[in-house]
Amino acid sequence: MNIKKIALTAGLLFLVVFLIFVNIGLNISGPVRYEMKKDEAVLAVVQERFPLIHSLYRHSFKYVTYSAVNDDTAYLFDNEGGLVMQKDYDVSMIEDIQSLVEENYGIENAEVNIGYGYDNMVFAVEEGDLMVYYDYDTYEVVYYLRRNLI
């Protein structure tokens, strides 16, 4: 009788641990899979209208937007794949922003992406504890944040 109680307790304990791991797995990977599925759906919509675009950068600030660059044009899409705006683009623009980041913040070869600021396209730089957005047209800082200063 004592062995039956131990086996039942061990079985219940195993079941509880198993359910905890399943729950953790679903709560961690579930939202990520949902976002990936949403990103793929937006890319499919974008590719119908712009077949030469093969990848999007997801940016979240005031709104969730997606950006893409194709030769001499930068595109900004909403979270359903609709075109929000497009502007002339040149790879030297990224180099200009990288120079500004290096000059002002001492970060070399910063990763620069295109996103949406308050009312215009921005060059988004998020490196380590630095988050700075430059206006796409004027290169002026429109948002700046240094995290973990203490």
Short mmCIF file of C-alpha atoms in Angstrom, two decimals:
data_model
loop_
_atom_site.label_atom_id
_atom_site.label_comp_id
_atom_site.label_asym_id
_atom_site.label_seq_id
_atom_site.Cartn_x
_atom_site.Cartn_y
_atom_site.Cartn_z
CA MET A 1 0.00 0.00 0.00
CA ASN A 2 2.87 2.32 0.78
CA ILE A 3 4.39 1.63 -2.69
CA LYS A 4 1.09 2.53 -4.38
CA LYS A 5 1.02 5.91 -2.62
CA ILE A 6 4.63 6.63 -3.59
CA ALA A 7 3.96 5.63 -7.22
CA LEU A 8 0.82 7.78 -7.33
CA THR A 9 2.65 10.75 -5.81
CA ALA A 10 5.56 10.34 -8.23
CA GLY A 11 3.16 10.06 -11.17
CA LEU A 12 1.28 13.20 -10.14
CA LEU A 13 4.55 15.04 -9.56
CA PHE A 14 5.76 14.00 -13.02
CA LEU A 15 2.46 15.18 -14.55
CA VAL A 16 2.69 18.57 -12.81
CA VAL A 17 6.31 19.08 -13.94
CA PHE A 18 5.39 18.04 -17.49
CA LEU A 19 2.46 20.50 -17.58
CA ILE A 20 4.66 23.30 -16.26
CA PHE A 21 7.22 22.72 -19.03
CA VAL A 22 4.50 22.58 -21.69
CA ASN A 23 3.02 25.82 -20.39
CA ILE A 24 6.42 27.54 -20.37
CA GLY A 25 7.09 26.35 -23.90
CA LEU A 26 3.78 27.64 -25.20
CA ASN A 27 4.08 31.00 -23.46
CA ILE A 28 7.61 31.62 -24.69
CA SER A 29 7.42 30.33 -28.24
CA GLY A 30 3.73 31.00 -28.93
CA PRO A 31 3.95 34.79 -29.25
CA VAL A 32 7.16 34.54 -31.27
CA ARG A 33 5.54 32.11 -33.71
CA TYR A 34 2.52 34.41 -33.99
CA GLU A 35 4.73 37.39 -34.84
CA MET A 36 6.70 35.36 -37.38
CA LYS A 37 3.45 34.24 -39.02
CA LYS A 38 2.24 37.85 -39.13
CA ASP A 39 5.56 39.00 -40.64
CA GLU A 40 5.33 36.32 -43.34
CA ALA A 41 1.76 37.38 -44.17
CA VAL A 42 2.81 41.02 -44.52
CA LEU A 43 5.75 40.00 -46.72
CA ALA A 44 3.40 38.01 -48.96
CA VAL A 45 1.10 41.02 -49.38
CA VAL A 46 4.06 43.30 -50.12
CA GLN A 47 5.53 40.87 -52.65
CA GLU A 48 2.27 40.86 -54.61
CA ARG A 49 2.64 44.59 -55.27
CA PHE A 50 6.44 44.81 -55.24
CA PRO A 51 7.85 41.50 -56.52
CA LEU A 52 11.49 42.58 -56.16
CA ILE A 53 11.21 42.96 -52.37
CA HIS A 54 12.36 39.81 -50.60
CA SER A 55 12.80 40.89 -46.99
CA LEU A 56 11.30 43.35 -44.57
CA TYR A 57 12.59 44.95 -41.40
CA ARG A 58 9.97 45.09 -38.63
CA HIS A 59 10.13 48.28 -36.59
CA SER A 60 7.98 49.11 -33.60
CA PHE A 61 7.90 52.58 -32.12
CA LYS A 62 4.64 54.49 -32.21
CA TYR A 63 3.25 51.96 -34.69
CA VAL A 64 4.43 48.63 -36.03
CA THR A 65 5.81 49.21 -39.52
CA TYR A 66 7.85 47.28 -42.03
CA SER A 67 10.54 48.75 -44.23
CA ALA A 68 12.35 47.54 -47.32
CA VAL A 69 14.96 48.95 -49.67
CA ASN A 70 15.10 48.25 -53.36
CA ASP A 71 17.91 49.79 -55.43
CA ASP A 72 17.09 53.51 -55.25
CA THR A 73 13.84 53.48 -53.25
CA ALA A 74 13.02 52.95 -49.58
CA TYR A 75 9.53 51.70 -48.76
CA LEU A 76 7.56 51.84 -45.54
CA PHE A 77 4.55 49.55 -45.04
CA ASP A 78 1.92 49.35 -42.31
CA ASN A 79 1.26 46.20 -40.31
CA GLU A 80 -1.08 44.87 -43.00
CA GLY A 81 1.29 45.40 -45.91
CA GLY A 82 -0.18 48.65 -47.19
CA LEU A 83 2.28 51.21 -48.54
CA VAL A 84 2.62 54.13 -46.15
CA MET A 85 5.34 56.03 -48.00
CA GLN A 86 8.28 55.65 -50.31
CA LYS A 87 11.32 57.86 -50.70
CA ASP A 88 14.47 58.07 -52.74
CA TYR A 89 17.28 55.99 -51.28
CA ASP A 90 21.02 55.76 -51.66
CA VAL A 91 23.34 53.46 -49.73
CA SER A 92 25.48 56.49 -48.87
CA MET A 93 22.65 57.60 -46.57
CA ILE A 94 23.37 54.65 -44.28
CA GLU A 95 27.06 55.55 -44.31
CA ASP A 96 26.19 59.14 -43.36
CA ILE A 97 24.14 57.96 -40.39
CA GLN A 98 26.89 55.56 -39.32
CA SER A 99 29.34 58.48 -39.41
CA LEU A 100 26.99 60.58 -37.25
CA VAL A 101 26.61 57.74 -34.73
CA GLU A 102 30.36 57.21 -34.56
CA GLU A 103 31.02 60.94 -34.20
CA ASN A 104 28.33 61.58 -31.58
CA TYR A 105 28.25 58.32 -29.62
CA GLY A 106 31.53 56.54 -30.42
CA ILE A 107 29.89 53.46 -31.92
CA GLU A 108 31.61 52.20 -35.05
CA ASN A 109 29.70 50.46 -37.87
CA ALA A 110 26.34 50.78 -36.14
CA GLU A 111 23.48 48.79 -37.63
CA VAL A 112 21.11 51.26 -39.26
CA ASN A 113 17.56 50.32 -40.23
CA ILE A 114 14.66 52.26 -41.66
CA GLY A 115 11.60 52.71 -39.49
CA TYR A 116 8.84 55.15 -38.70
CA GLY A 117 9.21 57.96 -36.18
CA TYR A 118 6.55 60.42 -35.21
CA ASP A 119 5.45 61.51 -38.68
CA ASN A 120 8.18 60.52 -41.13
CA MET A 121 10.61 57.78 -42.05
CA VAL A 122 13.59 57.55 -39.74
CA PHE A 123 16.95 55.87 -39.65
CA ALA A 124 16.73 53.73 -36.52
CA VAL A 125 19.92 52.89 -34.64
CA GLU A 126 19.58 50.53 -31.69
CA GLU A 127 23.00 49.50 -30.41
CA GLY A 128 23.53 48.24 -26.88
CA ASP A 129 22.00 50.79 -24.51
CA LEU A 130 21.60 53.45 -27.24
CA MET A 131 18.41 54.06 -29.18
CA VAL A 132 18.51 57.04 -31.54
CA TYR A 133 16.31 57.85 -34.53
CA TYR A 134 17.37 60.30 -37.23
CA ASP A 135 14.85 61.98 -39.52
CA TYR A 136 15.11 60.45 -42.98
CA ASP A 137 15.21 63.77 -44.82
CA THR A 138 17.14 66.08 -42.48
CA TYR A 139 19.30 63.67 -40.41
CA GLU A 140 18.15 65.50 -37.27
CA VAL A 141 17.70 63.46 -34.10
CA VAL A 142 13.97 62.95 -33.52
CA TYR A 143 14.28 60.43 -30.67
CA TYR A 144 17.08 59.60 -28.26
CA LEU A 145 17.24 57.16 -25.36
CA ARG A 146 20.12 55.79 -23.31
CA ARG A 147 19.07 52.83 -21.22
CA ASN A 148 20.74 51.43 -18.11
CA LEU A 149 22.63 54.56 -17.13
CA ILE A 150 22.67 53.66 -13.45
#
